[in-house]
């Protein structure tokens, strides 16, 4: 399997090279040259297999010959070993035809662990056999940074520096980044907001000499390897509910379009998905685009579901590529208008394709709190605010059509966002007992001004462990 750029201007790469590169040299995102076809028989035989076995069978054709079968099995096994639930992603029924897919049993209690844990193993393996090292830098509004630090800690081919906005992430999120004591992972508290952090990361990637000096690499949600790892839980949950004999629908709380794009990739590879519901919070650029045909950015309004407070959804470019008939020139044009004019009109046939593939809806702040309360009254389950967005929009759509079971992706543990949950239910949810020491463990972080030179210096020095 080879990977091509959504902008059509980079040469195709294999899985390993596409993973190490992250972004293509023409600014595009890597997508598989074609979709593998998993047959009904193949999908039926996934039922009853372990999560690790399903991951191996689904990822195998995407990985191609980048890793041997034995290597891939080993990395998958190591990646999910530290999860707090044997099923890795258990399904919990909350209503006659609605199920939560609990993706928060990993080491940082959010779905990003599913991809990050595996990508860390694959990165380490690829770099060490090349005799190379890399410095991973990223900006986080919370969940991505902790997932990366937890996944890469202690690996000797990689150093990790995560920039986060000082004082603007939850205490659990901060402690998950600042308490690992391994010398190769570092949390940098920037005196600024999330956009500042993201802008400084971008500046460093655009600085060719710094990029080369430090062998910078990115592991943000546009990395194809992360998408490939996220396809697995769509297959695992659908087969647990009777696929391929029965169609299943999914509702996905969406920010950067990564998780829901993995659902599209599962469908494109043969999984019979009835509806893919895209659920946004009040930062609803994607919902507005699908409803109105206008893809136009607005200011980010901080919400109760901060991991979805995004206006430019990087992975949406991959959907636009499919929607325009895999036309790299058309995608380049759209992205140029986005950068230059702040938006563009989707137009036909792009809009028709998107509406056929995705149902969409959004959830206001008051509806988020109401939904947490309603799910608790209905089922006794306590959901995080991101998950509540997915439930609300799923239920809006399920009224219209009840033929398929609806799986709502539960993207984080409620204890990561205790304030919103307390507003809704009257009590603060507790962390699982394996996190008992988190509140007391010593923190290690470095505060920096929102200043490119100061940040680059801190990274060069490697920071004290
Ligand atoms: C990152 C994140 C999301 C959004 O996922 P995307 O892939 O960016 O759409 C939703 N919920 C939680 C808890 C997250 O951490």
Short mmCIF file of C-alpha atoms and ligand atoms in Angstrom, two decimals:
data_model
loop_
_atom_site.label_atom_id
_atom_site.label_comp_id
_atom_site.label_asym_id
_atom_site.label_seq_id
_atom_site.Cartn_x
_atom_site.Cartn_y
_atom_site.Cartn_z
CA UNK A 1 0.00 0.00 0.00
CA UNK A 2 1.29 3.44 -0.92
CA UNK A 3 0.12 6.86 0.24
CA UNK A 4 -0.55 9.87 -1.97
CA UNK A 5 -0.95 13.54 -1.03
CA UNK A 6 -4.40 15.17 -1.04
CA UNK A 7 -2.83 18.02 -3.05
CA UNK A 8 -1.39 15.73 -5.67
CA UNK A 9 2.10 17.27 -5.65
CA UNK A 10 4.24 14.82 -3.63
CA UNK A 11 5.55 11.45 -4.62
CA UNK A 12 3.79 8.42 -3.08
CA UNK A 13 5.36 6.93 0.06
CA UNK A 14 5.01 3.65 1.91
CA UNK A 15 3.38 3.45 5.35
CA UNK A 16 6.57 3.97 7.34
CA UNK A 17 7.71 7.02 5.39
CA UNK A 18 4.24 8.58 5.38
CA UNK A 19 4.11 8.09 9.15
CA UNK A 20 7.51 9.66 9.79
CA UNK A 21 6.76 12.56 7.42
CA UNK A 22 3.32 13.42 8.86
CA UNK A 23 2.54 16.20 6.41
CA UNK A 24 3.34 15.79 2.69
CA UNK A 25 5.92 18.16 1.18
CA UNK A 26 3.23 19.94 -0.90
CA UNK A 27 1.33 20.75 2.33
CA UNK A 28 -1.22 17.98 1.73
CA UNK A 29 -2.21 15.00 3.86
CA UNK A 30 -1.40 11.40 3.03
CA UNK A 31 -4.23 9.07 2.04
CA UNK A 32 -4.06 5.47 0.81
CA UNK A 33 -3.74 5.13 -2.95
CA UNK A 34 -6.84 2.89 -2.88
CA UNK A 35 -9.10 1.43 -0.19
CA UNK A 36 -8.65 -2.24 0.64
CA UNK A 37 -11.86 -4.28 0.32
CA UNK A 38 -12.66 -6.21 3.46
CA UNK A 39 -15.30 -8.74 2.39
CA UNK A 40 -18.41 -9.67 4.40
CA UNK A 41 -16.82 -13.03 5.26
CA UNK A 42 -13.64 -11.37 6.46
CA UNK A 43 -15.63 -8.94 8.65
CA UNK A 44 -17.86 -11.73 10.00
CA UNK A 45 -14.76 -13.63 11.14
CA UNK A 46 -13.67 -10.67 13.30
CA UNK A 47 -16.55 -11.32 15.72
CA UNK A 48 -15.34 -12.74 19.00
CA UNK A 49 -11.66 -11.99 18.33
CA UNK A 50 -9.58 -9.97 20.79
CA UNK A 51 -9.14 -6.24 20.14
CA UNK A 52 -5.47 -6.88 19.37
CA UNK A 53 -6.32 -9.55 16.77
CA UNK A 54 -8.86 -7.26 15.08
CA UNK A 55 -6.28 -4.46 15.07
CA UNK A 56 -3.76 -6.74 13.40
CA UNK A 57 -6.15 -7.92 10.68
CA UNK A 58 -7.48 -4.43 9.87
CA UNK A 59 -4.12 -2.63 9.94
CA UNK A 60 -2.18 -5.30 8.06
CA UNK A 61 -3.04 -4.15 4.50
CA UNK A 62 -2.45 -0.50 5.42
CA UNK A 63 0.96 -1.19 6.96
CA UNK A 64 2.01 -3.29 3.96
CA UNK A 65 5.61 -4.43 4.14
CA UNK A 66 6.75 -1.61 6.45
CA UNK A 67 6.70 -4.03 9.40
CA UNK A 68 6.65 -7.83 9.45
CA UNK A 69 3.59 -9.64 10.78
CA UNK A 70 5.42 -10.61 13.94
CA UNK A 71 6.64 -7.05 14.54
CA UNK A 72 3.18 -5.58 14.00
CA UNK A 73 1.59 -8.07 16.39
CA UNK A 74 4.24 -7.24 19.01
CA UNK A 75 3.73 -3.46 18.78
CA UNK A 76 -0.05 -3.83 18.93
CA UNK A 77 0.21 -6.02 21.97
CA UNK A 78 2.52 -3.58 23.76
CA UNK A 79 0.34 -0.59 22.80
CA UNK A 80 -2.83 -1.87 24.45
CA UNK A 81 -1.24 -3.72 27.35
CA UNK A 82 -1.58 -0.75 29.71
CA UNK A 83 -5.31 -0.27 29.17
CA UNK A 84 -7.57 -0.60 32.19
CA UNK A 85 -10.17 -2.85 30.53
CA UNK A 86 -9.63 -6.26 28.93
CA UNK A 87 -12.05 -5.45 26.11
CA UNK A 88 -10.05 -2.23 25.44
CA UNK A 89 -13.25 -0.50 24.17
CA UNK A 90 -16.32 -1.99 25.87
CA UNK A 91 -19.85 -1.18 24.65
CA UNK A 92 -22.38 -0.01 27.24
CA UNK A 93 -26.07 0.15 26.40
CA UNK A 94 -27.80 3.35 27.52
CA UNK A 95 -31.14 3.03 25.73
CA UNK A 96 -33.02 0.51 23.58
CA UNK A 97 -30.90 1.17 20.53
CA UNK A 98 -28.05 3.40 21.77
CA UNK A 99 -24.67 2.24 22.95
CA UNK A 100 -21.64 4.07 24.31
CA UNK A 101 -18.33 2.88 22.90
CA UNK A 102 -16.02 3.54 25.84
CA UNK A 103 -12.73 4.71 24.35
CA UNK A 104 -11.37 6.06 27.63
CA UNK A 105 -9.75 3.07 29.32
CA UNK A 106 -6.25 3.94 28.13
CA UNK A 107 -3.48 5.48 30.26
CA UNK A 108 -4.68 9.10 29.83
CA UNK A 109 -8.41 8.35 29.82
CA UNK A 110 -9.21 9.67 26.32
CA UNK A 111 -9.58 8.02 22.92
CA UNK A 112 -6.32 9.53 21.70
CA UNK A 113 -4.48 6.77 23.58
CA UNK A 114 -5.72 4.22 21.01
CA UNK A 115 -3.69 5.81 18.24
CA UNK A 116 -0.88 7.41 20.20
CA UNK A 117 0.17 4.27 22.09
CA UNK A 118 0.55 2.32 18.87
CA UNK A 119 2.13 5.13 16.84
CA UNK A 120 4.77 5.58 19.58
CA UNK A 121 5.78 1.91 19.22
CA UNK A 122 5.89 2.19 15.42
CA UNK A 123 7.91 5.45 15.53
CA UNK A 124 10.45 4.00 17.93
CA UNK A 125 10.83 0.86 15.79
CA UNK A 126 11.19 2.75 12.50
CA UNK A 127 13.70 5.26 13.89
CA UNK A 128 15.85 2.77 15.74
CA UNK A 129 16.30 0.51 12.72
CA UNK A 130 17.23 3.59 10.64
CA UNK A 131 19.67 4.63 13.36
CA UNK A 132 17.90 7.99 13.65
CA UNK A 133 16.44 10.09 16.42
CA UNK A 134 13.56 12.55 16.26
CA UNK A 135 12.21 15.42 18.34
CA UNK A 136 8.46 15.46 18.47
CA UNK A 137 6.88 18.82 19.13
CA UNK A 138 3.19 19.50 19.47
CA UNK A 139 0.67 21.93 20.89
CA UNK A 140 -2.19 20.73 23.00
CA UNK A 141 -5.43 21.98 24.47
CA UNK A 142 -5.23 18.98 26.79
CA UNK A 143 -5.76 15.42 25.59
CA UNK A 144 -3.29 15.12 22.71
CA UNK A 145 -0.30 16.26 24.78
CA UNK A 146 -0.88 13.91 27.67
CA UNK A 147 -1.52 11.01 25.29
CA UNK A 148 1.77 11.76 23.49
CA UNK A 149 3.84 12.13 26.67
CA UNK A 150 2.41 8.93 28.11
CA UNK A 151 2.94 7.00 24.86
CA UNK A 152 6.54 8.11 24.14
CA UNK A 153 7.93 8.22 27.70
CA UNK A 154 11.07 6.15 28.08
CA UNK A 155 11.54 5.44 24.33
CA UNK A 156 15.16 6.13 23.42
CA UNK A 157 14.82 7.29 19.79
CA UNK A 158 12.42 10.11 20.50
CA UNK A 159 12.23 13.27 22.63
CA UNK A 160 8.87 14.94 23.11
CA UNK A 161 8.10 18.60 23.83
CA UNK A 162 4.48 19.58 24.34
CA UNK A 163 3.43 23.23 24.47
CA UNK A 164 0.28 23.95 26.44
CA UNK A 165 -1.42 27.21 27.43
CA UNK A 166 -0.51 27.90 31.06
CA UNK A 167 -3.56 27.90 33.33
CA UNK A 168 -6.00 26.96 30.59
CA UNK A 169 -6.19 23.20 30.82
CA UNK A 170 -7.79 21.10 33.55
CA UNK A 171 -5.72 20.00 36.54
CA UNK A 172 -5.98 16.33 35.59
CA UNK A 173 -4.81 17.12 32.07
CA UNK A 174 -1.85 19.16 33.39
CA UNK A 175 -0.79 16.57 35.94
CA UNK A 176 -0.90 13.83 33.31
CA UNK A 177 1.70 15.82 31.36
CA UNK A 178 3.87 17.05 34.23
CA UNK A 179 4.17 14.00 36.47
CA UNK A 180 5.89 11.44 34.17
CA UNK A 181 9.53 11.64 35.21
CA UNK A 182 11.20 10.13 32.11
CA UNK A 183 14.03 12.28 30.76
CA UNK A 184 12.78 12.24 27.13
CA UNK A 185 9.36 13.89 27.68
CA UNK A 186 8.78 17.55 28.53
CA UNK A 187 5.79 19.79 29.14
CA UNK A 188 6.25 23.49 28.32
CA UNK A 189 3.73 25.88 29.88
CA UNK A 190 3.41 28.82 27.50
CA UNK A 191 2.16 32.19 28.79
CA UNK A 192 -0.47 32.49 26.07
CA UNK A 193 -3.48 30.64 24.68
CA UNK A 194 -3.80 27.47 22.62
CA UNK A 195 -3.62 29.37 19.31
CA UNK A 196 -0.28 30.87 20.44
CA UNK A 197 1.05 27.37 21.19
CA UNK A 198 -0.08 26.11 17.81
CA UNK A 199 1.40 29.12 16.04
CA UNK A 200 4.82 28.61 17.72
CA UNK A 201 4.83 24.93 16.73
CA UNK A 202 4.06 25.95 13.17
CA UNK A 203 6.87 28.57 13.30
CA UNK A 204 9.35 25.88 14.37
CA UNK A 205 8.30 23.52 11.57
CA UNK A 206 8.61 26.37 9.08
CA UNK A 207 12.15 27.16 10.27
CA UNK A 208 14.11 24.82 7.97
CA UNK A 209 17.41 25.01 9.87
CA UNK A 210 15.83 24.40 13.29
CA UNK A 211 13.73 21.64 11.79
CA UNK A 212 16.81 19.90 10.49
CA UNK A 213 18.97 20.61 13.53
CA UNK A 214 16.42 18.95 15.83
CA UNK A 215 14.97 16.38 13.35
CA UNK A 216 11.49 17.65 14.12
CA UNK A 217 8.58 15.27 13.67
CA UNK A 218 4.86 15.73 14.21
CA UNK A 219 2.32 13.31 15.60
CA UNK A 220 -0.80 15.45 15.41
CA UNK A 221 -4.10 14.03 14.24
CA UNK A 222 -3.28 14.43 10.54
CA UNK A 223 -0.72 11.60 10.80
CA UNK A 224 -2.07 8.75 8.69
CA UNK A 225 -0.85 6.13 11.18
CA UNK A 226 -3.16 7.60 13.81
CA UNK A 227 -6.14 7.34 11.46
CA UNK A 228 -5.31 3.72 10.65
CA UNK A 229 -5.22 2.81 14.35
CA UNK A 230 -8.57 4.51 14.93
CA UNK A 231 -10.36 2.50 12.22
CA UNK A 232 -10.02 -0.59 14.37
CA UNK A 233 -12.62 0.26 17.01
CA UNK A 234 -15.26 0.85 14.34
CA UNK A 235 -14.78 -2.73 13.15
CA UNK A 236 -14.53 -4.12 16.70
CA UNK A 237 -17.75 -2.48 17.91
CA UNK A 238 -19.76 -3.07 14.73
CA UNK A 239 -18.96 -6.79 14.69
CA UNK A 240 -19.80 -7.04 18.40
CA UNK A 241 -23.28 -5.71 17.48
CA UNK A 242 -23.83 -8.11 14.57
CA UNK A 243 -22.06 -6.60 11.56
CA UNK A 244 -21.85 -7.32 8.70
CA UNK A 245 -25.30 -9.01 8.93
CA UNK A 246 -26.65 -5.91 10.67
CA UNK A 247 -25.79 -2.30 9.81
CA UNK A 248 -24.66 -0.02 12.63
CA UNK A 249 -24.65 3.78 12.89
CA UNK A 250 -22.02 5.89 14.67
CA UNK A 251 -22.17 9.32 16.24
CA UNK A 252 -18.78 10.99 16.61
CA UNK A 253 -18.00 14.11 18.67
CA UNK A 254 -15.79 15.99 16.26
CA UNK A 255 -13.09 18.65 16.37
CA UNK A 256 -10.28 18.05 13.92
CA UNK A 257 -12.33 15.52 11.88
CA UNK A 258 -9.78 12.78 12.68
CA UNK A 259 -11.97 10.31 14.53
CA UNK A 260 -14.93 10.58 12.17
CA UNK A 261 -12.64 10.34 9.16
CA UNK A 262 -11.44 7.01 10.56
CA UNK A 263 -15.11 5.96 10.50
CA UNK A 264 -15.34 6.99 6.87
CA UNK A 265 -12.17 4.99 6.14
CA UNK A 266 -13.77 1.93 7.77
CA UNK A 267 -16.85 2.36 5.59
CA UNK A 268 -14.75 2.91 2.46
CA UNK A 269 -12.95 -0.36 3.24
CA UNK A 270 -16.18 -2.35 3.43
CA UNK A 271 -17.74 -1.92 6.89
CA UNK A 272 -21.51 -1.53 6.36
CA UNK A 273 -22.15 1.67 8.34
CA UNK A 274 -25.68 3.04 8.09
CA UNK A 275 -25.14 6.60 9.29
CA UNK A 276 -22.02 8.47 10.27
CA UNK A 277 -23.18 11.35 12.41
CA UNK A 278 -20.84 14.29 12.81
CA UNK A 279 -21.47 16.04 16.13
CA UNK A 280 -19.98 19.46 16.95
CA UNK A 281 -20.20 21.74 19.96
CA UNK A 282 -20.86 25.48 19.53
CA UNK A 283 -17.72 25.64 17.36
CA UNK A 284 -19.75 24.24 14.52
CA UNK A 285 -17.84 25.03 11.34
CA UNK A 286 -18.26 21.46 10.07
CA UNK A 287 -21.97 21.24 10.81
CA UNK A 288 -22.50 24.65 9.18
CA UNK A 289 -20.49 23.58 6.13
CA UNK A 290 -22.58 20.48 5.57
CA UNK A 291 -25.84 22.35 6.14
CA UNK A 292 -25.06 25.55 4.22
CA UNK A 293 -22.39 24.58 1.73
CA UNK A 294 -20.10 27.36 3.05
CA UNK A 295 -16.85 26.32 4.76
CA UNK A 296 -15.94 29.50 6.63
CA UNK A 297 -13.91 29.97 9.81
CA UNK A 298 -15.09 32.04 12.78
CA UNK A 299 -13.54 32.83 16.17
CA UNK A 300 -13.17 29.90 18.55
CA UNK A 301 -15.56 30.19 21.49
CA UNK A 302 -14.29 28.25 24.53
CA UNK A 303 -16.77 25.53 25.49
CA UNK A 304 -17.41 22.78 28.05
CA UNK A 305 -15.90 20.33 25.54
CA UNK A 306 -12.50 22.02 25.01
CA UNK A 307 -10.93 19.24 22.93
CA UNK A 308 -13.39 20.13 20.18
CA UNK A 309 -12.84 23.90 20.29
CA UNK A 310 -11.42 24.09 16.81
CA UNK A 311 -12.30 26.18 13.79
CA UNK A 312 -10.04 24.82 11.09
CA UNK A 313 -10.47 21.04 10.96
CA UNK A 314 -7.25 19.74 9.45
CA UNK A 315 -8.48 16.27 8.52
CA UNK A 316 -11.48 17.67 6.64
CA UNK A 317 -9.06 18.07 3.74
CA UNK A 318 -9.11 14.28 3.38
CA UNK A 319 -12.90 14.28 3.00
CA UNK A 320 -12.66 17.08 0.44
CA UNK A 321 -10.20 14.96 -1.53
CA UNK A 322 -12.66 12.07 -1.75
CA UNK A 323 -15.59 14.43 -2.33
CA UNK A 324 -13.88 16.04 -5.30
CA UNK A 325 -13.15 12.68 -6.94
CA UNK A 326 -9.56 12.52 -5.62
CA UNK A 327 -8.65 15.72 -7.43
CA UNK A 328 -5.49 17.18 -5.85
CA UNK A 329 -5.65 20.41 -7.88
CA UNK A 330 -9.23 21.06 -6.71
CA UNK A 331 -8.20 20.49 -3.07
CA UNK A 332 -5.19 22.82 -3.43
CA UNK A 333 -7.56 25.50 -4.75
CA UNK A 334 -9.94 25.11 -1.81
CA UNK A 335 -7.10 25.24 0.72
CA UNK A 336 -5.64 28.35 -0.91
CA UNK A 337 -9.03 30.08 -0.61
CA UNK A 338 -9.30 28.98 3.02
CA UNK A 339 -5.90 30.51 3.79
CA UNK A 340 -6.44 33.64 1.70
CA UNK A 341 -10.13 34.47 2.18
CA UNK A 342 -11.03 32.55 5.36
CA UNK A 343 -13.37 30.18 3.57
CA UNK A 344 -14.91 28.92 0.36
CA UNK A 345 -18.09 27.53 -1.10
CA UNK A 346 -18.14 23.74 -1.28
CA UNK A 347 -20.25 23.65 -4.44
CA UNK A 348 -21.52 20.54 -6.27
CA UNK A 349 -20.68 17.67 -6.44
CA UNK A 350 -18.56 18.08 -3.26
CA UNK A 351 -21.52 19.10 -1.10
CA UNK A 352 -23.74 16.27 -2.37
CA UNK A 353 -21.02 13.73 -1.60
CA UNK A 354 -20.52 15.09 1.94
CA UNK A 355 -24.27 15.01 2.64
CA UNK A 356 -24.48 11.45 1.42
CA UNK A 357 -21.60 10.32 3.66
CA UNK A 358 -22.29 12.35 6.82
CA UNK A 359 -25.31 13.40 8.84
CA UNK A 360 -24.51 16.34 11.09
CA UNK A 361 -25.69 18.41 14.02
CA UNK A 362 -24.45 20.60 16.83
CA UNK A 363 -24.98 20.88 20.56
CA UNK A 364 -25.20 24.11 22.56
CA UNK A 365 -23.61 24.53 25.97
CA UNK A 366 -26.90 24.23 27.90
CA UNK A 367 -27.79 21.14 25.86
CA UNK A 368 -24.44 19.57 26.79
CA UNK A 369 -25.20 19.88 30.51
CA UNK A 370 -28.82 18.73 30.01
CA UNK A 371 -27.65 15.68 28.09
CA UNK A 372 -25.16 14.65 30.78
CA UNK A 373 -28.05 14.84 33.27
CA UNK A 374 -30.45 12.97 30.97
CA UNK A 375 -28.04 10.12 30.25
CA UNK A 376 -27.42 9.77 33.99
CA UNK A 377 -31.18 9.67 34.78
CA UNK A 378 -31.82 7.17 31.96
CA UNK A 379 -28.97 4.75 32.49
CA UNK A 380 -26.85 5.67 35.51
CA UNK A 381 -23.88 6.27 33.18
CA UNK A 382 -21.84 9.45 33.63
CA UNK A 383 -20.55 10.84 30.34
CA UNK A 384 -17.97 13.57 29.68
CA UNK A 385 -19.08 16.77 27.91
CA UNK A 386 -17.58 15.67 24.56
CA UNK A 387 -19.49 12.42 24.70
CA UNK A 388 -22.66 14.34 25.63
CA UNK A 389 -22.36 16.28 22.37
CA UNK A 390 -22.28 12.95 20.51
CA UNK A 391 -25.29 11.63 22.43
CA UNK A 392 -27.40 14.76 21.85
CA UNK A 393 -26.81 14.81 18.11
CA UNK A 394 -27.23 11.02 17.85
CA UNK A 395 -30.60 11.19 19.55
CA UNK A 396 -31.72 14.04 17.27
CA UNK A 397 -31.01 11.77 14.32
CA UNK A 398 -32.25 8.52 15.83
CA UNK A 399 -35.80 9.86 16.17
CA UNK A 400 -35.97 10.13 12.41
CA UNK A 401 -34.64 6.65 11.74
CA UNK A 402 -34.39 3.77 14.16
CA UNK A 403 -33.39 0.86 11.96
CA UNK A 404 -29.76 0.47 13.05
CA UNK A 405 -28.20 0.47 16.51
CA UNK A 406 -26.49 3.79 17.24
CA UNK A 407 -22.98 3.66 18.67
CA UNK A 408 -21.87 6.91 20.31
CA UNK A 409 -18.12 7.29 20.67
CA UNK A 410 -17.40 8.09 24.34
CA UNK A 411 -14.15 9.96 23.81
CA UNK A 412 -13.01 10.79 27.36
CA UNK A 413 -13.58 9.72 30.95
CA UNK A 414 -15.96 12.02 32.82
CA UNK A 415 -13.41 12.57 35.63
CA UNK A 416 -11.20 14.52 33.21
CA UNK A 417 -13.91 17.21 33.11
CA UNK A 418 -15.38 17.18 36.62
CA UNK A 419 -16.84 20.71 36.64
CA UNK A 420 -19.30 20.26 33.78
CA UNK A 421 -20.34 16.88 35.10
CA UNK A 422 -20.91 18.29 38.60
CA UNK A 423 -23.14 21.02 37.15
CA UNK A 424 -25.29 18.35 35.53
CA UNK A 425 -25.42 15.61 38.15
CA UNK A 426 -24.58 17.35 41.44
CA UNK A 427 -21.47 15.25 42.07
CA UNK A 428 -17.94 15.20 40.72
CA UNK A 429 -16.96 11.89 39.07
CA UNK A 430 -13.93 10.08 40.46
CA UNK A 431 -10.84 8.94 38.64
CA UNK A 432 -10.33 5.16 38.43
CA UNK A 433 -8.34 3.92 41.41
CA UNK A 434 -5.19 3.30 39.35
CA UNK A 435 -4.83 7.13 39.25
CA UNK A 436 -4.82 7.45 43.05
CA UNK A 437 -1.30 8.91 43.16
CA UNK A 438 -1.83 11.53 40.43
CA UNK A 439 -2.87 14.36 42.76
CA UNK A 440 0.24 13.98 44.97
CA UNK A 441 2.97 13.14 42.45
CA UNK A 442 5.67 15.79 41.94
CA UNK A 443 5.16 17.98 38.87
CA UNK A 444 7.92 18.88 36.46
CA UNK A 445 7.33 21.64 33.97
CA UNK A 446 8.98 24.65 32.49
CA UNK A 447 7.23 27.99 31.99
CA UNK A 448 8.13 30.07 28.94
CA UNK A 449 6.96 33.31 27.43
CA UNK A 450 5.09 33.17 24.15
CA UNK A 451 8.40 33.88 22.45
CA UNK A 452 9.81 31.77 19.64
CA UNK A 453 13.50 32.16 20.58
CA UNK A 454 12.88 31.35 24.23
CA UNK A 455 10.90 28.24 23.26
CA UNK A 456 13.55 27.10 20.76
CA UNK A 457 16.26 27.55 23.40
CA UNK A 458 14.32 25.48 25.90
CA UNK A 459 13.98 22.69 23.35
CA UNK A 460 17.66 22.83 22.34
CA UNK A 461 18.78 22.60 25.94
CA UNK A 462 16.51 19.60 26.43
CA UNK A 463 15.34 20.94 29.81
CA UNK A 464 16.35 19.41 33.11
CA UNK A 465 14.81 16.01 33.77
C1 LIG B 1 -9.54 15.13 20.41
C2 LIG B 1 -10.86 14.89 21.04
C3 LIG B 1 -12.07 14.96 20.31
C4 LIG B 1 -12.12 15.35 18.84
O1 LIG B 1 -11.51 14.40 18.02
P1 LIG B 1 -11.11 14.77 16.51
O2 LIG B 1 -10.41 13.59 15.99
O3 LIG B 1 -10.24 16.00 16.62
O4 LIG B 1 -12.38 15.07 15.79
C5 LIG B 1 -13.26 14.65 20.95
N1 LIG B 1 -13.27 14.32 22.27
C6 LIG B 1 -12.14 14.27 23.01
C7 LIG B 1 -12.24 13.92 24.45
C8 LIG B 1 -10.90 14.54 22.43
O5 LIG B 1 -9.78 14.48 23.18
#
